[in-house]
Amino acid sequence: MNQALATDIAIRNAIIDLERVNVTFGGEKNKTVALAETSLRIENGEFVALVGPSGCGKSTILKLVAGTLSPSEGHIFVTGREIGANDVRIGMAFQNPTLLPWLNIRDNVMMPLKIVPPFKRDFARKKSGEYRDRAEALLAKVGLSGFGDKFPWQLSGGMQQRASLCRALIHDPTLLLLDEPFGALDQFTREELWEIMQTLWIERRPTVLLVTHDLKEAAYLATRICVMQARPGRIIDDSVVPFARPRTIDVSFQPEFVSLTQRLRERIVAARAVHEVQP
Amino acid sequence: MSAAAKRQILSAICILGFFVLWEIICVAFHVSDLVLPRPSQVLVTLWTQFPAIWPHTVQTVYTTLLGLGLGIVFGLALGMLIGSSRLAYDVAYPLLVGFSSIPKVAIVPILVLWFGSGTVPAVLTAMVMCIFPIVVNVAAGLASTEPELQDVMRTLKATKLEILWNIGLPRTMPYFFASLKVAATLAFVGTVISETVASNRGIGNVMMIASSSFDVPLVFAGLFILAALGVALYVIFSVIEGRVTGWARRGDNFSAGG
């Protein structure tokens, strides 16, 4: 590493820093640009929502930060170090609960403690003591106390998603990545989980990156909303959400909230219209 | 009486009925016991010849279990390799399919040439008979692991070995046990083929000698023993399967028992 680059890295204190990142799929002939020249900087403790139509590269950004996808061009820094070289703790929840069907809910929630250092070192010793209590306490917070011994298929979709949130949080991640975790739920369960999510975030203050196409969800939960457009995927709007916390569902009926979601909606619709005019 | 108990009794009556029908047909049409002995005759033979048959039964069981055990060890290892590596899949699959297409009777003489007659070729024949379904199922199970489950582990920065141990292997267990039930019966076939061709012990050998002296009831007694052993092994594996992989069938007893 040369001197200039080393200094460059030293002055970064953002937890996530995407620098002119390009992601392309396919060969020369049928090249798809999933993400074009995207830069995004997220400070420690922020709750950032990525919204936009499907195919705009929201999930691509999430995969880049999670380290399950490599950029075609550009750099991604997490806690000041290039992705892959850092040891930041990441928790992730997906649209599907993705619980392991052969483990009960408690063991599912405890899975990260088995894998992630420094917890994994003591896993064998603490799994039926301290770690078990930790999992039960977290399950109780999301309203699943007493369900630790159940298996995933014995729970409803909403309950599975709660357990999945617990699994994403059990190892106290610095970075929480949420890929439309409330997308497949009914309206009331969704709103209930927004509230739980907010409470957990206020308590623990991880940096959160939430991918969603629900503007209300974004405005309710996030401190900052990035609007994306498709083909090529890029960020076209970046707004701060000013409402005081803890927010309740009543906030979503206030004029400021409505006008914010209205404005974001118009930006997305406009971006789509431009796209549709193109051949 | 519960529906399950009724079902069991009904199936038991039907199975018993099959043997009774067999007996009746043999008596009614005066079928010679050189062609088809009556079930009662076979049972009598089993009873009277028991001291002579017993050591051979033990030999066959011992050989089969050893062959099956080796088949499980190598089958699991090979299946895991093939299921997790593209290159291993491309190399091993054609070889495996080719090898399993060879009639196993044809390889017994080769094994005898290498290891002499007796227990060793029988164990090896049992192994090569049962290894194919195990490898194919384990590989298929591993390959069909949902990418989402792997993503969960990858974001936690799990190593490949950790992913295999925590996701791949448990995910594969239902496939493995399904193959085991087939493999167990195939292992008996392998043992008996080898005993028939090149051994002086085992049920296969007993049947060989009995048929050459036209002792047809004894041949059938051997068949009955093999069938019973096969069923016993199948049942044992089914019970273990239910306990280990109940999650895949979502059985009601699993959460309480396992």
Coordinates of C-alpha atoms in Angstrom, one line a residue:
Chain A
M1 CA 0.0 0.0 0.0
N2 CA 1.5 3.4 -1.0
Q3 CA 1.8 6.4 1.3
A4 CA -0.9 8.4 -0.3
L5 CA -3.5 5.7 0.0
A6 CA -2.6 5.0 3.6
T7 CA -3.2 8.7 4.5
D8 CA -6.3 8.6 2.5
I9 CA -7.7 5.7 4.6
A10 CA -6.6 7.3 7.9
I11 CA -8.9 10.3 7.4
R12 CA -12.0 8.1 6.8
N13 CA -14.2 7.8 9.8
A14 CA -17.4 6.8 8.0
I15 CA -18.5 3.3 8.8
I16 CA -19.5 2.6 5.1
D17 CA -17.9 4.4 2.2
L18 CA -18.7 3.4 -1.3
E19 CA -16.4 5.2 -3.8
R20 CA -17.4 5.4 -7.4
V21 CA -18.5 1.8 -7.4
N22 CA -19.6 0.1 -10.6
V23 CA -21.2 -3.3 -10.7
T24 CA -21.8 -5.0 -14.1
F25 CA -23.1 -8.4 -15.0
G26 CA -22.7 -10.4 -18.2
G27 CA -20.2 -10.1 -21.0
E28 CA -19.4 -7.4 -23.5
K29 CA -22.5 -8.0 -25.7
N30 CA -25.3 -8.2 -23.1
K31 CA -23.8 -6.1 -20.3
T32 CA -26.2 -5.1 -17.5
V33 CA -25.1 -2.2 -15.3
A34 CA -26.5 -3.0 -11.9
L35 CA -24.8 0.0 -10.3
A36 CA -23.2 3.0 -12.0
E37 CA -20.6 5.3 -10.5
T38 CA -22.2 5.1 -7.1
S39 CA -20.8 6.9 -4.1
L40 CA -22.4 6.6 -0.7
R41 CA -21.1 7.6 2.7
I42 CA -22.7 6.4 5.9
E43 CA -21.7 7.7 9.3
N44 CA -21.6 5.6 12.5
G45 CA -25.1 5.2 14.0
E46 CA -27.1 6.2 11.0
F47 CA -30.3 4.4 9.9
V48 CA -30.2 4.7 6.1
A49 CA -33.0 3.4 3.9
L50 CA -32.5 2.6 0.3
V51 CA -35.7 2.9 -1.7
G52 CA -36.5 2.6 -5.4
P53 CA -38.1 0.4 -8.0
S54 CA -37.1 -3.2 -8.4
G55 CA -33.9 -3.7 -10.4
C56 CA -32.4 -0.3 -9.2
G57 CA -29.5 -1.9 -7.4
K58 CA -30.6 -1.5 -3.8
S59 CA -29.9 -5.1 -2.9
T60 CA -26.7 -4.9 -4.9
I61 CA -25.4 -2.3 -2.5
L62 CA -26.4 -4.4 0.4
K63 CA -24.5 -7.4 -1.0
L64 CA -21.5 -5.3 -1.6
V65 CA -21.4 -4.1 2.0
A66 CA -22.1 -7.7 3.2
G67 CA -19.1 -8.8 1.2
T68 CA -21.0 -11.5 -0.7
L69 CA -20.5 -9.6 -4.0
S70 CA -17.4 -7.8 -5.4
P71 CA -17.6 -4.5 -7.3
S72 CA -16.5 -4.5 -10.9
E73 CA -14.8 -1.1 -10.3
G74 CA -14.4 1.3 -7.4
H75 CA -13.7 0.8 -3.7
I76 CA -15.8 -0.1 -0.7
F77 CA -14.5 0.8 2.7
V78 CA -16.1 -0.5 5.9
T79 CA -14.9 1.1 9.1
G80 CA -12.1 2.7 7.1
R81 CA -10.7 -0.5 5.7
E82 CA -11.3 -2.0 2.3
I83 CA -14.0 -4.7 2.3
G84 CA -12.6 -8.1 3.1
A85 CA -9.7 -6.8 5.2
N86 CA -12.0 -5.6 8.0
D87 CA -13.4 -7.5 10.9
V88 CA -16.6 -5.5 11.4
R89 CA -19.5 -7.5 12.9
I90 CA -22.4 -7.7 10.4
G91 CA -25.9 -8.9 11.1
M92 CA -28.3 -9.5 8.2
A93 CA -32.0 -10.2 7.8
F94 CA -33.6 -11.1 4.5
Q95 CA -37.1 -11.0 3.0
N96 CA -37.5 -14.7 3.8
P97 CA -36.8 -15.6 7.4
T98 CA -34.2 -18.2 6.2
L99 CA -34.3 -20.0 9.6
L100 CA -32.6 -23.4 9.6
P101 CA -35.5 -25.9 9.7
W102 CA -33.6 -28.5 11.8
L103 CA -32.9 -26.1 14.7
N104 CA -35.4 -24.8 17.2
I105 CA -35.9 -21.0 17.4
R106 CA -33.5 -20.5 20.2
D107 CA -30.7 -22.4 18.5
N108 CA -31.4 -20.5 15.3
V109 CA -31.0 -17.2 17.1
M110 CA -27.8 -18.4 18.7
M111 CA -26.2 -19.5 15.4
P112 CA -24.2 -16.3 14.9
L113 CA -22.6 -16.8 18.4
K114 CA -21.3 -20.1 17.1
I115 CA -19.6 -18.5 14.1
V116 CA -18.6 -15.0 15.0
P117 CA -15.6 -14.2 17.1
P118 CA -15.1 -13.5 19.9
F119 CA -18.3 -15.3 20.9
K120 CA -17.4 -18.6 19.1
R121 CA -14.5 -19.2 21.4
D122 CA -16.8 -19.7 24.4
F123 CA -19.7 -21.2 22.5
A124 CA -19.4 -24.8 23.8
R125 CA -19.1 -23.6 27.4
K126 CA -21.7 -20.9 27.4
K127 CA -24.3 -22.2 25.0
S128 CA -26.6 -23.6 27.7
G129 CA -26.0 -20.7 30.1
E130 CA -25.1 -17.2 29.2
Y131 CA -25.8 -17.4 25.5
R132 CA -29.0 -19.2 26.0
D133 CA -30.2 -16.4 28.4
R134 CA -29.1 -13.8 25.9
A135 CA -31.1 -15.4 23.2
E136 CA -34.2 -15.8 25.4
A137 CA -33.9 -12.1 26.5
L138 CA -33.8 -11.0 22.9
L139 CA -36.7 -13.3 21.9
A140 CA -38.7 -11.8 24.7
K141 CA -38.1 -8.3 23.4
V142 CA -39.7 -9.1 20.1
G143 CA -42.6 -10.9 21.8
L144 CA -41.4 -14.5 21.3
S145 CA -40.8 -15.5 24.9
G146 CA -41.7 -19.1 25.4
F147 CA -41.2 -19.9 21.7
G148 CA -37.5 -20.9 22.0
D149 CA -38.2 -24.6 21.9
K150 CA -40.5 -24.4 18.9
F151 CA -39.3 -25.2 15.4
P152 CA -39.6 -22.6 12.6
W153 CA -42.5 -24.4 10.8
Q154 CA -44.6 -24.2 13.9
L155 CA -44.5 -20.4 13.8
S156 CA -46.3 -17.9 11.6
G157 CA -44.5 -15.9 8.9
G158 CA -44.4 -12.8 11.1
M159 CA -43.1 -14.8 14.1
Q160 CA -40.4 -16.3 12.0
Q161 CA -39.4 -12.9 10.8
R162 CA -39.1 -11.7 14.4
A163 CA -36.8 -14.6 15.1
S164 CA -34.8 -13.8 12.1
L165 CA -34.4 -10.2 13.4
C166 CA -33.2 -11.7 16.7
R167 CA -30.6 -13.7 14.8
A168 CA -29.4 -10.6 13.0
L169 CA -28.9 -8.8 16.4
I170 CA -27.7 -11.5 18.8
H171 CA -24.0 -10.9 18.3
D172 CA -24.3 -7.1 18.7
P173 CA -23.4 -6.2 15.2
T174 CA -21.9 -2.8 14.4
L175 CA -23.6 -3.0 11.0
L176 CA -27.2 -4.3 10.5
L177 CA -28.2 -5.0 6.9
L178 CA -31.9 -5.4 6.3
D179 CA -33.0 -6.7 2.9
E180 CA -36.8 -6.0 2.8
P181 CA -37.3 -8.0 6.0
F182 CA -40.9 -6.7 6.4
G183 CA -41.8 -7.0 2.7
A184 CA -43.7 -10.3 2.9
L185 CA -45.8 -9.4 6.0
D186 CA -49.3 -8.1 6.3
Q187 CA -49.8 -4.4 7.1
F188 CA -50.4 -4.8 10.9
T189 CA -47.6 -7.2 11.5
R190 CA -45.4 -4.9 9.5
E191 CA -46.2 -1.8 11.6
E192 CA -45.7 -3.8 14.8
L193 CA -42.3 -4.9 13.6
W194 CA -41.4 -1.3 12.6
E195 CA -42.0 -0.3 16.2
I196 CA -39.9 -3.2 17.6
M197 CA -37.1 -2.4 15.1
Q198 CA -37.1 1.2 16.2
T199 CA -36.9 0.3 19.9
L200 CA -34.0 -2.1 19.3
W201 CA -32.2 0.5 17.2
I202 CA -32.6 3.2 19.8
E203 CA -31.4 0.8 22.5
R204 CA -28.3 -0.5 20.6
R205 CA -27.7 2.1 17.9
P206 CA -26.1 -0.1 15.3
T207 CA -25.6 1.4 11.9
V208 CA -28.5 0.2 9.7
L209 CA -28.8 -0.1 6.0
L210 CA -32.4 -1.0 5.1
V211 CA -33.5 -1.9 1.6
T212 CA -37.2 -1.4 1.0
H213 CA -39.7 -0.3 -1.6
D214 CA -42.1 0.9 1.1
L215 CA -41.7 4.7 1.4
K216 CA -43.8 4.8 4.6
E217 CA -41.5 2.2 6.1
A218 CA -38.4 4.2 5.1
A219 CA -39.8 7.4 6.5
Y220 CA -40.9 5.8 9.7
L221 CA -37.6 4.0 10.5
A222 CA -34.8 5.9 8.8
T223 CA -32.7 8.9 9.7
R224 CA -31.9 9.3 6.0
I225 CA -33.4 8.1 2.8
C226 CA -31.6 7.4 -0.5
V227 CA -33.8 7.1 -3.6
M228 CA -32.4 5.0 -6.4
Q229 CA -33.2 4.7 -10.0
A230 CA -32.9 1.7 -12.3
R231 CA -30.8 1.0 -15.4
P232 CA -28.3 2.1 -14.7
G233 CA -28.7 1.8 -10.9
R234 CA -27.7 5.0 -9.1
I235 CA -28.7 7.2 -6.2
I236 CA -30.8 10.2 -7.4
D237 CA -31.9 11.7 -4.1
D238 CA -30.5 11.8 -0.5
S239 CA -32.7 13.3 2.2
V240 CA -32.6 13.5 5.9
V241 CA -35.7 12.4 7.9
P242 CA -36.2 15.0 10.6
F243 CA -39.0 13.5 12.8
A244 CA -38.3 13.1 16.5
R245 CA -38.0 9.7 18.1
P246 CA -39.5 7.5 19.2
R247 CA -41.8 7.8 16.3
T248 CA -45.3 6.2 16.4
I249 CA -47.5 5.2 13.6
D250 CA -49.4 8.4 14.1
V251 CA -46.4 10.3 12.7
S252 CA -47.2 8.8 9.4
F253 CA -50.5 10.7 9.2
Q254 CA -48.8 14.1 9.9
P255 CA -48.6 16.6 6.9
E256 CA -44.7 16.7 7.0
F257 CA -44.5 12.9 6.8
V258 CA -47.0 12.8 4.0
S259 CA -45.3 15.5 2.0
L260 CA -41.9 13.7 2.4
T261 CA -43.2 10.4 1.2
Q262 CA -45.1 12.3 -1.6
R263 CA -42.0 14.0 -2.7
L264 CA -39.9 10.8 -2.7
R265 CA -42.7 9.1 -4.6
E266 CA -42.7 11.7 -7.3
R267 CA -38.9 11.4 -7.7
I268 CA -39.2 7.7 -8.3
V269 CA -42.2 8.0 -10.6
A270 CA -40.3 10.7 -12.6
A271 CA -37.2 8.5 -12.9
R272 CA -39.3 5.7 -14.1
A273 CA -41.1 7.9 -16.7
V274 CA -37.7 9.0 -18.1
H275 CA -36.6 5.4 -18.3
E276 CA -39.8 4.3 -20.1
V277 CA -39.4 7.0 -22.8
Q278 CA -35.9 5.6 -23.7
P279 CA -35.8 2.8 -26.2
Chain B
M1 CA -59.3 -48.1 18.3
S2 CA -57.2 -45.4 16.6
A3 CA -57.0 -45.0 12.9
A4 CA -53.2 -45.8 12.9
A5 CA -53.8 -49.1 14.8
K6 CA -56.6 -50.1 12.4
R7 CA -54.3 -49.4 9.5
Q8 CA -51.5 -51.5 11.0
I9 CA -53.8 -54.5 11.7
L10 CA -55.3 -54.3 8.2
S11 CA -51.8 -54.4 6.6
A12 CA -50.7 -57.3 8.8
I13 CA -53.8 -59.3 7.8
C14 CA -53.1 -58.6 4.1
I15 CA -49.5 -59.7 4.4
L16 CA -50.5 -62.8 6.3
G17 CA -53.2 -63.4 3.7
F18 CA -50.6 -63.5 1.0
F19 CA -48.8 -66.4 2.6
V20 CA -52.1 -68.2 3.3
L21 CA -53.1 -67.8 -0.3
W22 CA -49.7 -69.2 -1.4
E23 CA -50.2 -72.2 0.9
I24 CA -53.8 -72.8 -0.4
I25 CA -52.7 -72.6 -4.1
C26 CA -49.8 -75.1 -3.5
V27 CA -52.2 -77.6 -1.8
A28 CA -55.1 -77.1 -4.2
F29 CA -53.0 -77.5 -7.4
H30 CA -50.7 -80.2 -5.9
V31 CA -47.6 -78.1 -6.6
S32 CA -44.4 -80.1 -6.1
D33 CA -42.1 -78.8 -3.4
L34 CA -39.3 -79.1 -6.0
V35 CA -41.0 -76.2 -7.8
L36 CA -42.5 -74.1 -5.1
P37 CA -42.5 -75.3 -1.5
R38 CA -45.4 -74.3 0.8
P39 CA -44.7 -71.5 3.3
S40 CA -45.4 -74.0 6.2
Q41 CA -42.8 -76.3 4.7
V42 CA -40.3 -73.5 4.6
L43 CA -41.0 -72.6 8.3
V44 CA -40.6 -76.3 9.3
T45 CA -37.2 -76.4 7.4
L46 CA -36.2 -73.2 9.2
W47 CA -37.1 -74.7 12.5
T48 CA -35.4 -78.1 12.0
Q49 CA -32.3 -76.8 10.2
F50 CA -31.9 -73.8 12.5
P51 CA -28.6 -75.0 14.2
A52 CA -27.1 -75.5 10.7
I53 CA -28.4 -72.2 9.2
W54 CA -27.6 -69.9 12.2
P55 CA -23.8 -69.6 11.8
H56 CA -24.3 -68.8 8.1
T57 CA -26.9 -66.1 9.0
V58 CA -24.5 -64.5 11.4
Q59 CA -21.8 -64.6 8.7
T60 CA -24.1 -62.9 6.2
V61 CA -25.2 -60.2 8.7
Y62 CA -21.7 -59.5 9.8
T63 CA -20.4 -59.3 6.2
T64 CA -23.3 -57.1 5.1
L65 CA -23.1 -54.7 8.0
L66 CA -19.3 -54.3 7.5
G67 CA -19.8 -53.7 3.8
L68 CA -22.6 -51.2 4.5
G69 CA -20.5 -49.4 7.1
L70 CA -17.6 -49.0 4.7
G71 CA -20.1 -47.9 2.0
I72 CA -21.5 -45.3 4.4
V73 CA -18.1 -43.9 5.3
F74 CA -16.8 -43.8 1.7
G75 CA -20.2 -42.8 0.3
L76 CA -20.6 -39.9 2.6
A77 CA -17.0 -38.7 2.0
L78 CA -17.3 -39.0 -1.8
G79 CA -20.8 -37.5 -1.8
M80 CA -19.7 -34.5 0.2
L81 CA -16.7 -34.0 -2.2
I82 CA -18.8 -34.3 -5.3
G83 CA -21.6 -32.1 -3.9
S84 CA -19.3 -29.3 -2.9
S85 CA -16.8 -29.2 -5.7
R86 CA -17.7 -28.6 -9.4
L87 CA -14.5 -30.3 -10.6
A88 CA -15.0 -33.3 -8.4
Y89 CA -18.5 -33.6 -9.8
D90 CA -17.4 -33.4 -13.4
V91 CA -14.6 -36.0 -12.8
A92 CA -16.3 -38.5 -10.5
Y93 CA -19.9 -38.5 -11.8
P94 CA -19.2 -40.2 -15.2
L95 CA -16.8 -42.7 -13.5
L96 CA -19.4 -43.5 -10.8
V97 CA -22.3 -44.0 -13.3
G98 CA -20.1 -46.2 -15.4
F99 CA -18.9 -48.2 -12.5
S100 CA -22.4 -48.7 -11.1
S101 CA -23.6 -49.9 -14.5
I102 CA -21.2 -52.9 -14.3
P103 CA -23.0 -56.1 -13.2
K104 CA -21.6 -56.7 -9.7
V105 CA -21.4 -60.5 -10.4
A106 CA -18.7 -59.7 -12.9
I107 CA -16.4 -58.0 -10.4
V108 CA -16.6 -60.8 -7.8
P109 CA -14.1 -63.0 -9.6
I110 CA -11.7 -60.0 -9.8
L111 CA -12.1 -59.5 -6.1
V112 CA -11.5 -63.2 -5.5
L113 CA -8.4 -62.9 -7.6
W114 CA -7.1 -60.1 -5.4
F115 CA -8.2 -61.1 -2.0
G116 CA -9.0 -64.8 -2.1
S117 CA -12.4 -66.3 -1.5
G118 CA -14.5 -65.8 1.6
T119 CA -15.4 -62.8 3.7
V120 CA -13.3 -60.0 2.1
P121 CA -14.8 -60.2 -1.4
A122 CA -18.2 -60.4 0.1
V123 CA -17.7 -57.3 2.2
L124 CA -16.3 -55.4 -0.8
T125 CA -19.2 -56.5 -3.0
A126 CA -21.7 -55.3 -0.5
M127 CA -19.8 -52.0 -0.3
V128 CA -19.7 -51.4 -4.0
M129 CA -23.4 -52.3 -4.3
C130 CA -24.5 -49.8 -1.7
I131 CA -22.1 -46.9 -2.3
F132 CA -23.8 -45.5 -5.4
P133 CA -27.2 -44.5 -4.0
I134 CA -25.4 -43.0 -0.9
V135 CA -23.0 -40.9 -3.0
V136 CA -25.7 -39.7 -5.4
N137 CA -28.1 -38.7 -2.6
V138 CA -25.6 -37.0 -0.5
A139 CA -24.2 -35.0 -3.5
A140 CA -27.8 -34.1 -4.5
G141 CA -28.6 -33.0 -1.0
L142 CA -25.6 -30.8 -0.7
A143 CA -26.0 -29.3 -4.1
S144 CA -29.7 -28.5 -3.4
T145 CA -28.8 -26.5 -0.2
E146 CA -30.7 -23.2 -0.5
P147 CA -28.3 -20.3 -1.4
E148 CA -30.2 -18.1 1.1
L149 CA -29.1 -20.3 3.9
Q150 CA -25.5 -20.1 2.7
D151 CA -25.8 -16.3 2.5
V152 CA -26.8 -16.1 6.1
M153 CA -23.5 -17.9 7.0
R154 CA -21.5 -15.9 4.5
T155 CA -22.5 -12.5 6.0
L156 CA -21.3 -13.9 9.3
K157 CA -17.9 -14.6 7.6
A158 CA -18.2 -18.3 8.2
T159 CA -15.5 -20.5 6.7
K160 CA -16.3 -23.1 4.1
L161 CA -15.9 -25.8 6.7
E162 CA -18.3 -24.1 9.1
I163 CA -20.9 -23.7 6.3
L164 CA -20.5 -27.4 5.4
W165 CA -20.8 -28.5 9.0
N166 CA -23.7 -26.2 10.1
I167 CA -25.7 -26.0 6.9
G168 CA -24.6 -28.6 4.3
L169 CA -24.5 -31.7 6.5
P170 CA -27.8 -31.2 8.4
R171 CA -29.5 -30.2 5.2
T172 CA -28.3 -33.4 3.5
M173 CA -29.4 -35.8 6.3
P174 CA -32.9 -36.5 4.9
Y175 CA -31.3 -37.4 1.6
F176 CA -28.7 -39.5 3.3
F177 CA -31.2 -41.6 5.2
A178 CA -33.5 -42.0 2.2
S179 CA -30.5 -43.5 0.4
L180 CA -29.5 -45.6 3.4
K181 CA -32.8 -47.6 3.2
V182 CA -32.0 -48.5 -0.4
A183 CA -28.4 -49.1 0.4
A184 CA -29.1 -51.5 3.2
T185 CA -31.1 -53.8 1.0
L186 CA -28.5 -53.5 -1.8
A187 CA -25.8 -54.5 0.6
F188 CA -27.5 -57.8 1.3
V189 CA -27.8 -58.4 -2.5
G190 CA -24.0 -57.8 -2.8
T191 CA -23.1 -60.1 0.1
V192 CA -25.3 -62.9 -1.3
I193 CA -23.9 -62.6 -4.8
S194 CA -20.4 -62.9 -3.5
E195 CA -21.3 -65.8 -1.2
T196 CA -23.0 -67.6 -4.0
V197 CA -20.0 -67.3 -6.3
A198 CA -17.0 -67.6 -4.0
S199 CA -17.4 -68.5 -0.4
N200 CA -18.0 -71.6 1.8
R201 CA -20.0 -69.6 4.4
G202 CA -23.1 -67.4 4.5
I203 CA -26.7 -67.7 3.4
G204 CA -25.8 -67.3 -0.3
N205 CA -23.6 -70.4 0.0
V206 CA -26.3 -72.4 1.9
M207 CA -28.7 -71.6 -0.9
M208 CA -26.2 -72.5 -3.6
I209 CA -25.5 -75.9 -2.0
A210 CA -29.2 -76.5 -1.3
S211 CA -30.3 -75.8 -4.9
S212 CA -27.6 -78.1 -6.3
S213 CA -29.0 -80.9 -4.1
F214 CA -32.6 -80.0 -5.0
D215 CA -33.4 -79.1 -1.4
V216 CA -35.8 -76.4 -2.6
P217 CA -37.4 -75.8 0.8
L218 CA -34.0 -74.9 2.2
V219 CA -33.4 -72.5 -0.7
F220 CA -36.6 -70.8 0.2
A221 CA -35.7 -70.8 3.9
G222 CA -32.6 -68.8 2.8
L223 CA -34.7 -66.4 0.9
F224 CA -37.0 -65.9 3.9
I225 CA -34.1 -65.2 6.1
L226 CA -32.6 -62.6 3.7
A227 CA -36.0 -60.9 3.3
A228 CA -36.5 -60.8 7.1
L229 CA -33.0 -59.3 7.6
G230 CA -33.6 -56.7 4.9
V231 CA -36.8 -55.7 6.5
A232 CA -35.2 -55.5 9.9
L233 CA -32.4 -53.3 8.7
Y234 CA -34.9 -51.1 6.8
V235 CA -37.0 -50.7 10.0
I236 CA -33.9 -49.8 12.1
F237 CA -32.9 -47.1 9.6
S238 CA -36.4 -45.7 9.4
V239 CA -36.5 -45.3 13.2
I240 CA -33.1 -43.5 13.2
E241 CA -34.2 -41.4 10.3
G242 CA -37.4 -40.4 12.1
R243 CA -35.4 -39.3 15.2
V244 CA -32.6 -37.4 13.3
T245 CA -34.5 -35.9 10.4
G246 CA -38.0 -35.4 11.8
W247 CA -37.7 -31.7 10.9
A248 CA -37.9 -32.6 7.2
R249 CA -41.2 -34.4 7.7
R250 CA -42.4 -32.0 10.3
G251 CA -43.6 -34.9 12.5
D252 CA -45.6 -34.1 15.5
N253 CA -43.4 -36.1 17.8
F254 CA -40.2 -34.6 16.7
S255 CA -40.3 -31.4 18.8
A256 CA -41.0 -33.5 21.9
G257 CA -38.6 -36.4 21.2
G258 CA -35.7 -34.9 19.2

